[in-house]
mmCIF file of C-alpha atoms in Angstrom:
data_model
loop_
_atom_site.group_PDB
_atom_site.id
_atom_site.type_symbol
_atom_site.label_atom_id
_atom_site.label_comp_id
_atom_site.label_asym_id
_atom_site.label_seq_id
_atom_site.Cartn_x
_atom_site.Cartn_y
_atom_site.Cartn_z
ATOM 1 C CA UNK M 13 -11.533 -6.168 213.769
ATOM 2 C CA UNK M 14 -13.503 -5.468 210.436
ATOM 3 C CA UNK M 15 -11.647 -7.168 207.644
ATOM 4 C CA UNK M 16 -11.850 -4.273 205.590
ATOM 5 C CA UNK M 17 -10.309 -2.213 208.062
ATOM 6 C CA UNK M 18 -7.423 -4.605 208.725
ATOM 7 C CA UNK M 19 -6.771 -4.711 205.047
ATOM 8 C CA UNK M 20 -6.621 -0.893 204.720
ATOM 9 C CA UNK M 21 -4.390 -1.033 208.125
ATOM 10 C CA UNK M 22 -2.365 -3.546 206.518
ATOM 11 C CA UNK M 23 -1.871 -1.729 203.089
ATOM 12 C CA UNK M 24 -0.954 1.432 205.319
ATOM 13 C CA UNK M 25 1.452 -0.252 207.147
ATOM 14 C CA UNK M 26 3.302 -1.885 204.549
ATOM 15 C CA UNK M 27 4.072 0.761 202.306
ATOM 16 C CA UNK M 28 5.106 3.238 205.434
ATOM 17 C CA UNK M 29 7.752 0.594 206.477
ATOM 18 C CA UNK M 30 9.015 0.193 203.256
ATOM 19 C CA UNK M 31 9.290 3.645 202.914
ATOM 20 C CA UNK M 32 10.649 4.335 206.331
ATOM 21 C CA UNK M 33 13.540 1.236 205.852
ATOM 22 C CA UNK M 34 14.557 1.901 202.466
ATOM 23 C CA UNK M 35 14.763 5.871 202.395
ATOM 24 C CA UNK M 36 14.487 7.520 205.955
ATOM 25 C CA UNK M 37 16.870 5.166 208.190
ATOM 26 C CA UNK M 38 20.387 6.201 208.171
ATOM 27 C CA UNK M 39 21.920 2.833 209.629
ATOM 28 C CA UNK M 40 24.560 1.601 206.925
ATOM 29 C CA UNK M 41 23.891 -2.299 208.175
ATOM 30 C CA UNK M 42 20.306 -1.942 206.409
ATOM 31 C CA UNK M 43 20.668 -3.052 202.825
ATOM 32 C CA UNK M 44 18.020 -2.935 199.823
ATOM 33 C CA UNK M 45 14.725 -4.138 202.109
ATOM 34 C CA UNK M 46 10.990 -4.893 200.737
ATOM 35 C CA UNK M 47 7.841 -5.209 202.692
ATOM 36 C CA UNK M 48 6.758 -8.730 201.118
ATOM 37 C CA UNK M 49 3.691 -8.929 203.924
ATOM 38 C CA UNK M 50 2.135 -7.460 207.114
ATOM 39 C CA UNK M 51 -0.072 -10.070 208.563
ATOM 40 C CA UNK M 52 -1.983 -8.411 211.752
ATOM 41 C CA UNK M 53 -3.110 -10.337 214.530
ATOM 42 C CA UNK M 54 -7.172 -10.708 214.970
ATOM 43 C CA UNK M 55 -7.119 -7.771 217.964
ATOM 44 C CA UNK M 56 -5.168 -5.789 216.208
ATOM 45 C CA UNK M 57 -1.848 -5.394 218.480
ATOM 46 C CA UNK M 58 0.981 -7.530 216.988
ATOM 47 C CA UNK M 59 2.064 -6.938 213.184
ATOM 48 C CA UNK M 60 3.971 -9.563 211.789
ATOM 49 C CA UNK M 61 6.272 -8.039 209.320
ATOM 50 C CA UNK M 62 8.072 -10.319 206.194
ATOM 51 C CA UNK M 63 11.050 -8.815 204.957
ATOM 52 C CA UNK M 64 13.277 -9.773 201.588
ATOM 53 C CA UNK M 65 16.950 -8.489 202.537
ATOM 54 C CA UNK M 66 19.160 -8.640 199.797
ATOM 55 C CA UNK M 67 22.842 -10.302 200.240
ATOM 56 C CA UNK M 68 24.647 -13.083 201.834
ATOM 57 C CA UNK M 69 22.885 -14.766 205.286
ATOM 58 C CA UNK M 70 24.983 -12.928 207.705
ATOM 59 C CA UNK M 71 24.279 -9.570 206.314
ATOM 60 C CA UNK M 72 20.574 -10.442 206.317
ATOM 61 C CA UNK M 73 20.602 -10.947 209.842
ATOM 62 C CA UNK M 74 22.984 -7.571 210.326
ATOM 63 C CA UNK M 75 19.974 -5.987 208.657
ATOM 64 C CA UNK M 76 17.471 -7.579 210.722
ATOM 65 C CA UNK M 77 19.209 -6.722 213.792
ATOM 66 C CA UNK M 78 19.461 -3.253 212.790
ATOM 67 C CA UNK M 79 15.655 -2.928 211.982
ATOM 68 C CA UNK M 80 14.866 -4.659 215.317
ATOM 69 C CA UNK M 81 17.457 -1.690 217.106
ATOM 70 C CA UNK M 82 15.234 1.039 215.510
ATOM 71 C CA UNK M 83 12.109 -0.242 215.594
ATOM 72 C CA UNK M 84 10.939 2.199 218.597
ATOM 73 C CA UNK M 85 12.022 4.948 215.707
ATOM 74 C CA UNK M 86 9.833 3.127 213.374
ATOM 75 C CA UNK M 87 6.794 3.191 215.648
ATOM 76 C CA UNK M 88 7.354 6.220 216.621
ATOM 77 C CA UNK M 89 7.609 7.680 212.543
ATOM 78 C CA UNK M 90 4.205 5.527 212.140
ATOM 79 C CA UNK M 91 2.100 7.193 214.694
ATOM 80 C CA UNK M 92 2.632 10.184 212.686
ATOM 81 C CA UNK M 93 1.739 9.210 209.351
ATOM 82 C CA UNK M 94 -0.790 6.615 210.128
ATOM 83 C CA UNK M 95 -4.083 8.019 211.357
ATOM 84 C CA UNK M 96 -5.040 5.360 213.949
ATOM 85 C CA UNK M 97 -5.604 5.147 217.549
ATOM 86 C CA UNK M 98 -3.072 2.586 218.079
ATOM 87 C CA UNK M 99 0.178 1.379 216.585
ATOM 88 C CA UNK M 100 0.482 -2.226 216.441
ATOM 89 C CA UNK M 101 3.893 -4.015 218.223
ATOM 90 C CA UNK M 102 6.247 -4.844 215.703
ATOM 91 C CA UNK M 103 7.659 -8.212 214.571
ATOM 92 C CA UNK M 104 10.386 -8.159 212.090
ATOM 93 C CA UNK M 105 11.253 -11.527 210.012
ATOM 94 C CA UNK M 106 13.031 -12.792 207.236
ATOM 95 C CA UNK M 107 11.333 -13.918 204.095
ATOM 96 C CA UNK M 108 12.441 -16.900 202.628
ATOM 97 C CA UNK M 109 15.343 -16.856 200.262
ATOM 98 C CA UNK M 110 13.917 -17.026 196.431
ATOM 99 C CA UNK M 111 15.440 -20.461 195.916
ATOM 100 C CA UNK M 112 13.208 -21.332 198.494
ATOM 101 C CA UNK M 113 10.256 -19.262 197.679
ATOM 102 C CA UNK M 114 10.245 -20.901 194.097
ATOM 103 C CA UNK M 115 10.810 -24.595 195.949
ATOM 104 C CA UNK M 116 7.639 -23.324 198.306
ATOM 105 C CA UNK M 117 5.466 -22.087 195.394
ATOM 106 C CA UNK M 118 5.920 -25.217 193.525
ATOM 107 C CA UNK M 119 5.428 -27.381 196.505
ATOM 108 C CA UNK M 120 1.831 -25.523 197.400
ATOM 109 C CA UNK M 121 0.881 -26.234 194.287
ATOM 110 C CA UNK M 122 1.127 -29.700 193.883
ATOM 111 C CA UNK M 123 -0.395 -29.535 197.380
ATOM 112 C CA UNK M 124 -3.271 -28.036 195.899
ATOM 113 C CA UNK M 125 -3.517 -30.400 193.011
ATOM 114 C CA UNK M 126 -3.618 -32.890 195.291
ATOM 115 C CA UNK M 127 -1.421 -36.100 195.175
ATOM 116 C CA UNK M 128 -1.656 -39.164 193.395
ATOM 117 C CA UNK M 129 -3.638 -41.750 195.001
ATOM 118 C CA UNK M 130 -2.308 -45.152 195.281
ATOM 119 C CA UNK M 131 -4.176 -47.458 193.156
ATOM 120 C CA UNK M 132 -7.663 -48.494 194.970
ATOM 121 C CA UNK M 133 -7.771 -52.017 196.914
ATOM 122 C CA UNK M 134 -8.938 -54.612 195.118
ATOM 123 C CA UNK M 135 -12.840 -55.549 196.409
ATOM 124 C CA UNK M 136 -12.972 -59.197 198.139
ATOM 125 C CA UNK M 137 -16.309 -59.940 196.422
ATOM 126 C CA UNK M 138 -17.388 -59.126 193.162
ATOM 127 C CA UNK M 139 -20.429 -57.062 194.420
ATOM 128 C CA UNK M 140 -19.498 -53.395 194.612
ATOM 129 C CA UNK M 141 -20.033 -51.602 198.037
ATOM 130 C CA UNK M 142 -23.099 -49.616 198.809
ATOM 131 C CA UNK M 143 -22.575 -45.667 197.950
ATOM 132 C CA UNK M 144 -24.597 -43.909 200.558
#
């Protein structure tokens, strides 16, 4: 799929859910929801979707539960307002919590920096090795 196309596919798709969850769905089990990310597979038929669900574990997973229950509805309210020839399958899951997130972020950092090397072997002779 053209990148640019996934992205505006993406884009599309995110901000429809997060409509759809937060304002058209009239379940009581789904709490305060965000689209965090919609990561679409390379053929374009399975949408991964993040979610942050506010509240305690067990009502995140009420909520996910009841967004897995109407996700047919979801699909369905898609096809409508997104102008493509076909609707990705849906994959609801949680985010992670933002204790976590802030761990995570922290941790890909230092990842990035890179880690402290352990201080280089001494050489056995006092001629240094050959740098090709």
């Amino acid at each position: 799929m053209d990148p640019r196309r996934s992205e505006r596919l993406t884009e599309a798709l995110r901000t429809e859910i997060d409509e759809i969850l937060n304002y058209e769905l009239a379940d009581p089990r789904i709490t305060d929801t965000a689209v965090i990310d919609v990561v679409l597979s390379g053929d374009g038929k399975k949408a991964h979707i993040r979610l942050a669900v506010d509240g305690s574990p067990a009502e995140q997973a009420e909520c996910l539960k009841a967004i897995e229950k109407a996700k047919g509805y979801v699909r369905h309210l898609l096809t409508e307002r997104v102008d493509v020839f076909f609707i990705p399958d849906l994959r609801f899951e949680l985010d992670l919590t933002p204790q976590l997130r802030t761990k995570a972020d922290s941790m890909l950092r230092r990842i990035r920096k890179g880690r402290p090397r352990e201080a280089p072997e001494p050489e056995s002779s006092g001629v240094p090795k050959k740098i090709l």
